[in-house]
Tab-separated table of C-alpha atoms in Angstrom:
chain	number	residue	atom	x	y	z
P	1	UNK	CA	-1.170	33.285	24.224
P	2	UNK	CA	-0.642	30.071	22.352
P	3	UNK	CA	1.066	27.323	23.646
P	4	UNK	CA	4.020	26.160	21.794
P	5	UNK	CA	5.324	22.588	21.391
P	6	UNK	CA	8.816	21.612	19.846
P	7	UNK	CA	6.855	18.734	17.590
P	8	UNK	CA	3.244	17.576	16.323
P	9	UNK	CA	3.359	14.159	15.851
P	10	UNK	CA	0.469	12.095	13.754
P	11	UNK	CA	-0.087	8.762	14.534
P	12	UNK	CA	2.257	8.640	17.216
P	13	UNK	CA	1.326	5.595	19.261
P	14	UNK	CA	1.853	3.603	16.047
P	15	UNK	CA	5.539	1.975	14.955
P	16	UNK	CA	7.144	4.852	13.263
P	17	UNK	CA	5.168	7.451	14.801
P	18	UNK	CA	6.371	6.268	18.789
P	19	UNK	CA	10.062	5.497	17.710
P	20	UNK	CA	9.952	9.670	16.273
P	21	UNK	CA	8.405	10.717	19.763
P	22	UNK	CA	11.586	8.548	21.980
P	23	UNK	CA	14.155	10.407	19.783
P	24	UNK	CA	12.274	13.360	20.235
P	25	UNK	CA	12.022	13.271	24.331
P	26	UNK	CA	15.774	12.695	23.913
P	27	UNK	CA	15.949	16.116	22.767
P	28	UNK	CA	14.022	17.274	25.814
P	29	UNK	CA	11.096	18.338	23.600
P	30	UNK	CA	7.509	19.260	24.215
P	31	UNK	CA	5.830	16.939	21.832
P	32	UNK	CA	1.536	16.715	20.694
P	33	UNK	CA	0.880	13.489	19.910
P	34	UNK	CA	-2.092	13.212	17.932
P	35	UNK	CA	-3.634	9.131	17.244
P	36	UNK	CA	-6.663	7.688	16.881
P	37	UNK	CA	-5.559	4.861	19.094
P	38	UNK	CA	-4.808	4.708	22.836
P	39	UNK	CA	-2.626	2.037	23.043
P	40	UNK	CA	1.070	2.689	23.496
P	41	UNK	CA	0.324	6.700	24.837
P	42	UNK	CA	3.269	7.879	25.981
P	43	UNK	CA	2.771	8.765	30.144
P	44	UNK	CA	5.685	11.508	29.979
P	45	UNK	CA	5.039	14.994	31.496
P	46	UNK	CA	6.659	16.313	28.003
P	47	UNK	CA	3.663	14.690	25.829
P	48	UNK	CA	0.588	15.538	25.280
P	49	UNK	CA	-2.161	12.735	23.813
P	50	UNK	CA	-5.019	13.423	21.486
P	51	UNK	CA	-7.255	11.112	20.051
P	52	UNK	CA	-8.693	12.689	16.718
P	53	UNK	CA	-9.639	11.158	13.501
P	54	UNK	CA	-7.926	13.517	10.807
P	55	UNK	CA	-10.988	13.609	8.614
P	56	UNK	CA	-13.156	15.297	11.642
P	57	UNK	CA	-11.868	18.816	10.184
P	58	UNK	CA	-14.194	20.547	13.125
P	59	UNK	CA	-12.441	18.408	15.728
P	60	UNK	CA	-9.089	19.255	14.685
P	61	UNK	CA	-9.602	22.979	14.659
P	62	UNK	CA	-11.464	22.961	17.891
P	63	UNK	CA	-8.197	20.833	19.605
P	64	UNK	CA	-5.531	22.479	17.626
P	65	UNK	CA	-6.708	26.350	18.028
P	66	UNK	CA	-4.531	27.451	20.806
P	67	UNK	CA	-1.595	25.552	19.945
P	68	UNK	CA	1.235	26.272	17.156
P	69	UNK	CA	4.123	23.797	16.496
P	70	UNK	CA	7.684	24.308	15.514
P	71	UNK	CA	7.905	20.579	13.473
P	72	UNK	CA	5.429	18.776	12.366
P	73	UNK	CA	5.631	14.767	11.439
P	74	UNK	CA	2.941	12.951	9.683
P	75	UNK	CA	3.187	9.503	10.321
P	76	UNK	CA	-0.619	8.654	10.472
P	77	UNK	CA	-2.711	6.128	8.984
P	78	UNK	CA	-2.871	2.853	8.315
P	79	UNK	CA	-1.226	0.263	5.274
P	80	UNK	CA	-3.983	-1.275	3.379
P	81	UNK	CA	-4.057	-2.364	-0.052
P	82	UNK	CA	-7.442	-2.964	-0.280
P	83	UNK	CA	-9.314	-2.487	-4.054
P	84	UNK	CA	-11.538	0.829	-4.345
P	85	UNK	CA	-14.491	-0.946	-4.823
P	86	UNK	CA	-13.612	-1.986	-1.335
P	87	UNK	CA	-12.215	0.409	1.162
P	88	UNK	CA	-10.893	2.734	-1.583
P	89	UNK	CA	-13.243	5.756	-0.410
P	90	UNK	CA	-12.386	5.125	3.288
P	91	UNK	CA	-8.510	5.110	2.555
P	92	UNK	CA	-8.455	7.890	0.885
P	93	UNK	CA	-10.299	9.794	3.103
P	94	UNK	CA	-8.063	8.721	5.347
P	95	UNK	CA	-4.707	9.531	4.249
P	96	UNK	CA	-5.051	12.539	1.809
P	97	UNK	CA	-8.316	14.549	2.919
P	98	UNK	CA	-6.889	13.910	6.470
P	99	UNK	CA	-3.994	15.579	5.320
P	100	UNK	CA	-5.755	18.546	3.688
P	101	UNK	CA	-7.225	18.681	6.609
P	102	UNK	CA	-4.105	18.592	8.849
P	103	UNK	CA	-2.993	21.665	7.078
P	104	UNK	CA	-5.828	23.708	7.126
P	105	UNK	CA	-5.996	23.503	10.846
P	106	UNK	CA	-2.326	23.888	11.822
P	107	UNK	CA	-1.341	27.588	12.573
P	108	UNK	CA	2.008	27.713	10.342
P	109	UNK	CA	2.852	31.309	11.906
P	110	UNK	CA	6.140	29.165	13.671
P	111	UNK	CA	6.187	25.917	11.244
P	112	UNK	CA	9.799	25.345	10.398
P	113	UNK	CA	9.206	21.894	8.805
P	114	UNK	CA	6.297	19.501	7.671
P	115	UNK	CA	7.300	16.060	6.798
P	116	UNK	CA	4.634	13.725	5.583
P	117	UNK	CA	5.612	9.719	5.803
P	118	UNK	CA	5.260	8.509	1.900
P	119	UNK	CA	5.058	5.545	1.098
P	120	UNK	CA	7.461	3.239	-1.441
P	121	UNK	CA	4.135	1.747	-2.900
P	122	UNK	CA	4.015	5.346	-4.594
P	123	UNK	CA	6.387	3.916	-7.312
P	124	UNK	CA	3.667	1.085	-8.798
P	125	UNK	CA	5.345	-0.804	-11.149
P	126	UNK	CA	8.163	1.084	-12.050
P	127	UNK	CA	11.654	-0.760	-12.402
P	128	UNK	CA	13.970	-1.028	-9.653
P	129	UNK	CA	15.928	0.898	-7.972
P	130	UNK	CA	13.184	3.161	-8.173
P	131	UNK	CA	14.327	7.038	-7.813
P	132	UNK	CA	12.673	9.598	-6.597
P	133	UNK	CA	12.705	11.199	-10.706
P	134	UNK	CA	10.868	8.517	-11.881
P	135	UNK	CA	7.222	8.986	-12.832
P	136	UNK	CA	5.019	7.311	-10.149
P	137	UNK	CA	2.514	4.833	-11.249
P	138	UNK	CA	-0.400	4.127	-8.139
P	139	UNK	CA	-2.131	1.009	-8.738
P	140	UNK	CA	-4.026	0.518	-4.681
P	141	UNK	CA	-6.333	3.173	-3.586
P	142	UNK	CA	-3.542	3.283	-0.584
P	143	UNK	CA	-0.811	4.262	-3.492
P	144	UNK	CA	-2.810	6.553	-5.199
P	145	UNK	CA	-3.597	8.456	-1.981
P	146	UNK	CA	0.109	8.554	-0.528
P	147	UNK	CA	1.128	9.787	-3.928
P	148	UNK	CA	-1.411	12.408	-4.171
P	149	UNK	CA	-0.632	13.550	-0.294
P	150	UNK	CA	2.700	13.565	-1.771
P	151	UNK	CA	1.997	16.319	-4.774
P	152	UNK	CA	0.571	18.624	-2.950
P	153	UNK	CA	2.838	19.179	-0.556
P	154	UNK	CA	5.285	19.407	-3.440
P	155	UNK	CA	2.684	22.041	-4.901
P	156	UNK	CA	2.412	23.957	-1.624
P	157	UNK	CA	5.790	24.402	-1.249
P	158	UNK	CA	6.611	25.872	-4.842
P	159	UNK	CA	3.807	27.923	-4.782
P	160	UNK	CA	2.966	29.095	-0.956
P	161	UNK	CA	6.575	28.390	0.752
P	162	UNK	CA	5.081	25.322	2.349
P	163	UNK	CA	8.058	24.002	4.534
P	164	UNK	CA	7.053	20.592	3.188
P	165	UNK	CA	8.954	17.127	2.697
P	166	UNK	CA	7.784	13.811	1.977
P	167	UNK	CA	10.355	10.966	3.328
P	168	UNK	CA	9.189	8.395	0.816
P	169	UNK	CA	10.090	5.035	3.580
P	170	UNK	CA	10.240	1.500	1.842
P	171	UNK	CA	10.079	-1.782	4.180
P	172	UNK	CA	10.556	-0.639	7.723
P	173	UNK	CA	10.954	-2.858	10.709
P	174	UNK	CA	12.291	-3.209	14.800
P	175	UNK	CA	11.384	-4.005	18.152
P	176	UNK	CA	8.201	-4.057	19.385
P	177	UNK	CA	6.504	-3.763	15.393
P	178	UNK	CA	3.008	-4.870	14.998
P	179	UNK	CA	2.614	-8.694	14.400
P	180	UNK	CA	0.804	-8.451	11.019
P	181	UNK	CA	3.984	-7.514	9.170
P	182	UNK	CA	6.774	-9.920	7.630
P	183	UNK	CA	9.316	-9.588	9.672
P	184	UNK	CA	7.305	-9.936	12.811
P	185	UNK	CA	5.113	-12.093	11.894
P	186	UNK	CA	7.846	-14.642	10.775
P	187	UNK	CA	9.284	-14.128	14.381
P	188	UNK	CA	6.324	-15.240	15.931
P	189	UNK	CA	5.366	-18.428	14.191
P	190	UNK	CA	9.384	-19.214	14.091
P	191	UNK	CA	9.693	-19.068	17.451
P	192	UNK	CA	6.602	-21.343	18.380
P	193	UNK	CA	8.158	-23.780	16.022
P	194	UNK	CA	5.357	-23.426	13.838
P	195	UNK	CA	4.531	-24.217	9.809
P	196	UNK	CA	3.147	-21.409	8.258
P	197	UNK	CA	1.870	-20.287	4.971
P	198	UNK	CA	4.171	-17.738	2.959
P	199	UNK	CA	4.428	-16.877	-0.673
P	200	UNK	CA	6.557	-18.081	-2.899
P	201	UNK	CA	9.345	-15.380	-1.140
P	202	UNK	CA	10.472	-14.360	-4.981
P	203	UNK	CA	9.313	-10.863	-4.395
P	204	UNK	CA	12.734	-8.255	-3.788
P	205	UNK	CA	11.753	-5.675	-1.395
P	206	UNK	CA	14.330	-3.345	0.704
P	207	UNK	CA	14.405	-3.552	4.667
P	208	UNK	CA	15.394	-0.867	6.939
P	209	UNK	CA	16.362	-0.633	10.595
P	210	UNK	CA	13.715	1.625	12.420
P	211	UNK	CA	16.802	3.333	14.023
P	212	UNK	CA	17.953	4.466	10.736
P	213	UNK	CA	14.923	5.640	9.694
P	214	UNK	CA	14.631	8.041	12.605
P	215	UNK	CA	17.739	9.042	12.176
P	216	UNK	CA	17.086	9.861	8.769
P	217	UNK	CA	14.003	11.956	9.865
P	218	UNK	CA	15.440	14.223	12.072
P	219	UNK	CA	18.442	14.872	10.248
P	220	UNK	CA	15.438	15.973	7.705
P	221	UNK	CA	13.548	18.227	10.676
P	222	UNK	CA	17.012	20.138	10.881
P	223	UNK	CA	17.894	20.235	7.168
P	224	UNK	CA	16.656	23.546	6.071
P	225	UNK	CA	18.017	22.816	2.305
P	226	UNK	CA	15.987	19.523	1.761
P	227	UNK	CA	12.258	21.443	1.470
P	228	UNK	CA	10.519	20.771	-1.111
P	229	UNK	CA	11.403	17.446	-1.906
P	230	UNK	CA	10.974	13.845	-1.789
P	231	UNK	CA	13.611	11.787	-0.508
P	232	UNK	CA	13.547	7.983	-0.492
P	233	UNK	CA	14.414	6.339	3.158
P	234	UNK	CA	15.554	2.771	2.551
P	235	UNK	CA	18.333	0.504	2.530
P	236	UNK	CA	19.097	0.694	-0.736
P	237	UNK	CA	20.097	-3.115	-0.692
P	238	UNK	CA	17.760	-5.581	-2.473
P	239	UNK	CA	16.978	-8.838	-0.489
P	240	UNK	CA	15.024	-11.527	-1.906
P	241	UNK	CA	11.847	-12.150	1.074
P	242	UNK	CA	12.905	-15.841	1.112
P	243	UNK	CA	16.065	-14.836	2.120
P	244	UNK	CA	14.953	-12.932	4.956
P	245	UNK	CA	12.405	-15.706	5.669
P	246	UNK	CA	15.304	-17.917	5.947
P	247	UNK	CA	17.811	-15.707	7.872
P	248	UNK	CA	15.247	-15.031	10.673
P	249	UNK	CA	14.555	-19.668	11.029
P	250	UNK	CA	18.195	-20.012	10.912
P	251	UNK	CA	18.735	-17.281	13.783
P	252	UNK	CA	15.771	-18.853	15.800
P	253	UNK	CA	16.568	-22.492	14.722
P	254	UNK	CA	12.710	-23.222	15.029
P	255	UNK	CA	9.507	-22.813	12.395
P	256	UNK	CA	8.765	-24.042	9.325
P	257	UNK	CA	7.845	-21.381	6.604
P	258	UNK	CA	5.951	-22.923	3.605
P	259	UNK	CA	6.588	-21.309	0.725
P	260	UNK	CA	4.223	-20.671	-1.956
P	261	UNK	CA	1.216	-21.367	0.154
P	262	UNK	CA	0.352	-17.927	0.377
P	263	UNK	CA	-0.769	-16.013	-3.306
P	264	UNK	CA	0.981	-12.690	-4.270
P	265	UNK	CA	-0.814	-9.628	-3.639
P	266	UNK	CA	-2.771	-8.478	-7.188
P	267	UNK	CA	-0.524	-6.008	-9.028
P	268	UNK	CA	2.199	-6.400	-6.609
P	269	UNK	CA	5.882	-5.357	-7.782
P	270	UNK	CA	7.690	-8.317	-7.635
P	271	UNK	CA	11.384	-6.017	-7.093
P	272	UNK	CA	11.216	-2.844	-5.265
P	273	UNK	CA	14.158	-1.415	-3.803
P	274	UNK	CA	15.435	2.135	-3.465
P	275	UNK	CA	18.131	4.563	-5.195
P	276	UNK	CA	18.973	6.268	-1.814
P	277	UNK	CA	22.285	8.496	-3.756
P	278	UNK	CA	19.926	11.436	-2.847
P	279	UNK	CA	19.460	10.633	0.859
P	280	UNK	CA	22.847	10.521	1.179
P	281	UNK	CA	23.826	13.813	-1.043
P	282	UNK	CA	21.441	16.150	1.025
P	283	UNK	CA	21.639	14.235	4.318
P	284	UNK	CA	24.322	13.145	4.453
P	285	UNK	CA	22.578	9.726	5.876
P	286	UNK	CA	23.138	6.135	5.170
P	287	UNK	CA	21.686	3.067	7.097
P	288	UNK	CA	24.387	1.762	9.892
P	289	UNK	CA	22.435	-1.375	10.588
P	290	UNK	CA	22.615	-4.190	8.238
P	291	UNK	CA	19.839	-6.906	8.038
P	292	UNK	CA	21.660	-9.840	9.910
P	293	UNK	CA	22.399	-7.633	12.688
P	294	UNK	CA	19.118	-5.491	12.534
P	295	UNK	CA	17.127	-9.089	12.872
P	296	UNK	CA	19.000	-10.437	15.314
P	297	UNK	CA	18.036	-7.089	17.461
P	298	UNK	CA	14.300	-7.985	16.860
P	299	UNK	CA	14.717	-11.429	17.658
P	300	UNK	CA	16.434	-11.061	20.666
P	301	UNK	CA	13.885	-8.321	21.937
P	302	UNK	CA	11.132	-10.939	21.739
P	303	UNK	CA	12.976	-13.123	23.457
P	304	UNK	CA	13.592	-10.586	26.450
P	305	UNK	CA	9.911	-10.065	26.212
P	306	UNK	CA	8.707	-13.837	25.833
């Protein structure tokens, strides 16, 4: 007899990935959380830890053979734009062989929904507000691998009844986020009334509320009209990263950002913000959090924890 668990989750002790698992023991669900880290595991008599790498095929069979899963959430792996020449073989490896491999091992005899966590980098160049009809253009390793994740599960579904979706996130943030990001990272240095390097902050990016994006998620778990597709899970709002630089010193009233220390990223897109009218025609969903309030949230949860 196989044991059965409400939700699989991938990468679950990271940001995303432990925000989905707290909504989920909400629900009272029995929840595999599968991470290559063992920071943050969740001590709950509802969850289950694994540590796995997702390109050990042989482990993931061996761990996952007498299980099944109703949902399963693939928030795994880790943001890195390095060149191929690089890491490129690594991060690939990573993200979409994992993935192949993910699928392989999963028994899908009582799968009622797959959603794999895209990535808005899967857009390249293209103009904003980039929609989910445009035709992507990957120019990192780390783009070219979320994109190709993201085709085929789009191929599995039309041709195998996959129950696949890809929530395609742009710039997420909240409490408790890993210090190497913006937002956090400008907390930080703010708050110890530092000066630190930025760039020039003329890049236009789009930055939602971690709440929003779970909700977002789960609405797509219980959505049974939404599979097969790719839905972008942003704000929708364009915000110049100066501004945001700025909103988060003014809040603190401490730190000294430099601007245009720090180079742009090679190839980066200097505006990239979402077209979320589809999120909100099959969802129903729109972010409730605004960026004021959602960074004055953060802030004041560092605070509590300072």
């Amino acid at each position: 007899m196989k044991e059965t668990y409400d939700l699989l989750i991938l990468g679950g002790n990271g940001f995303v990935g432990r925000n989905i698992i707290k909504r989920a023991l909400e629900l009272d669900w029995k929840v595999l959380n599968i991470s290559l880290s063992t920071a943050h595991n969740f001590l709950s008599p509802n969850v289950d830890n694994l540590h796995i790498n997702l390109t050990d095929r042989y482990a993931l069979e061996k761990d996952l053979k007498n299980k099944r899963f109703i949902y399963v959430v693939n928030a795994s792996g880790y943001v890195d734009h390095s060149s191929y020449f690089d890491k490129g073989y690594e991060i690939i490896t990573e993200h979409y062989f994992g993935l192949m491999n993910l699928i392989a091992s999963i028994d899908k005899s009582a799968l009622q929904k797959f959603i794999n966590l895209g990535s808005s980098d899967e857009y390249g160049d293209n103009d904003s507000p980039q929609n989910e009809e445009m035709k992507e253009n990957p120019f990192t390793p780390y783009s070219l691998a979320k994109l190709n994740s993201s085709k085929l599960l789009m191929m599995l579904n039309k041709t195998e009844n996959f129950p696949s979706v890809v929530a395609r996130l742009f710039l997420v943030y909240g409490p408790d986020q890993s210090e190497n990001r913006l937002i956090p990272h400008v907390i930080e240095q703010c708050m110890l009334d530092k000066s630190f390097s930025v760039s020039s902050g003329h890049q236009i990016r789009d930055f939602c509320y971690i709440d929003d994006v779970i909700d977002a998620i789960f609405l797509i778990l219980f959505n049974d009209k939404v599979k097969g597709e790719i839905i972008n899970i942003a704000s929708g709002k364009p915000t110049f990263v100066r501004d945001v630089i700025l909103q988060v010193q003014k809040i603190i009233n401490k730190g000294n950002p430099e601007f245009g220390k720090k180079p742009l990223r090679k190839g980066e897109n200097p505006s990239l913000f979402a077209n979320i009218s589809k999120s909100h025609k099959l969802l129903k969903w729109r972010p409730k959090i605004n960026l004021k309030e959602g960074l004055e949230k953060v802030i004041e949860c560092k605070k509590d924890q300072a």
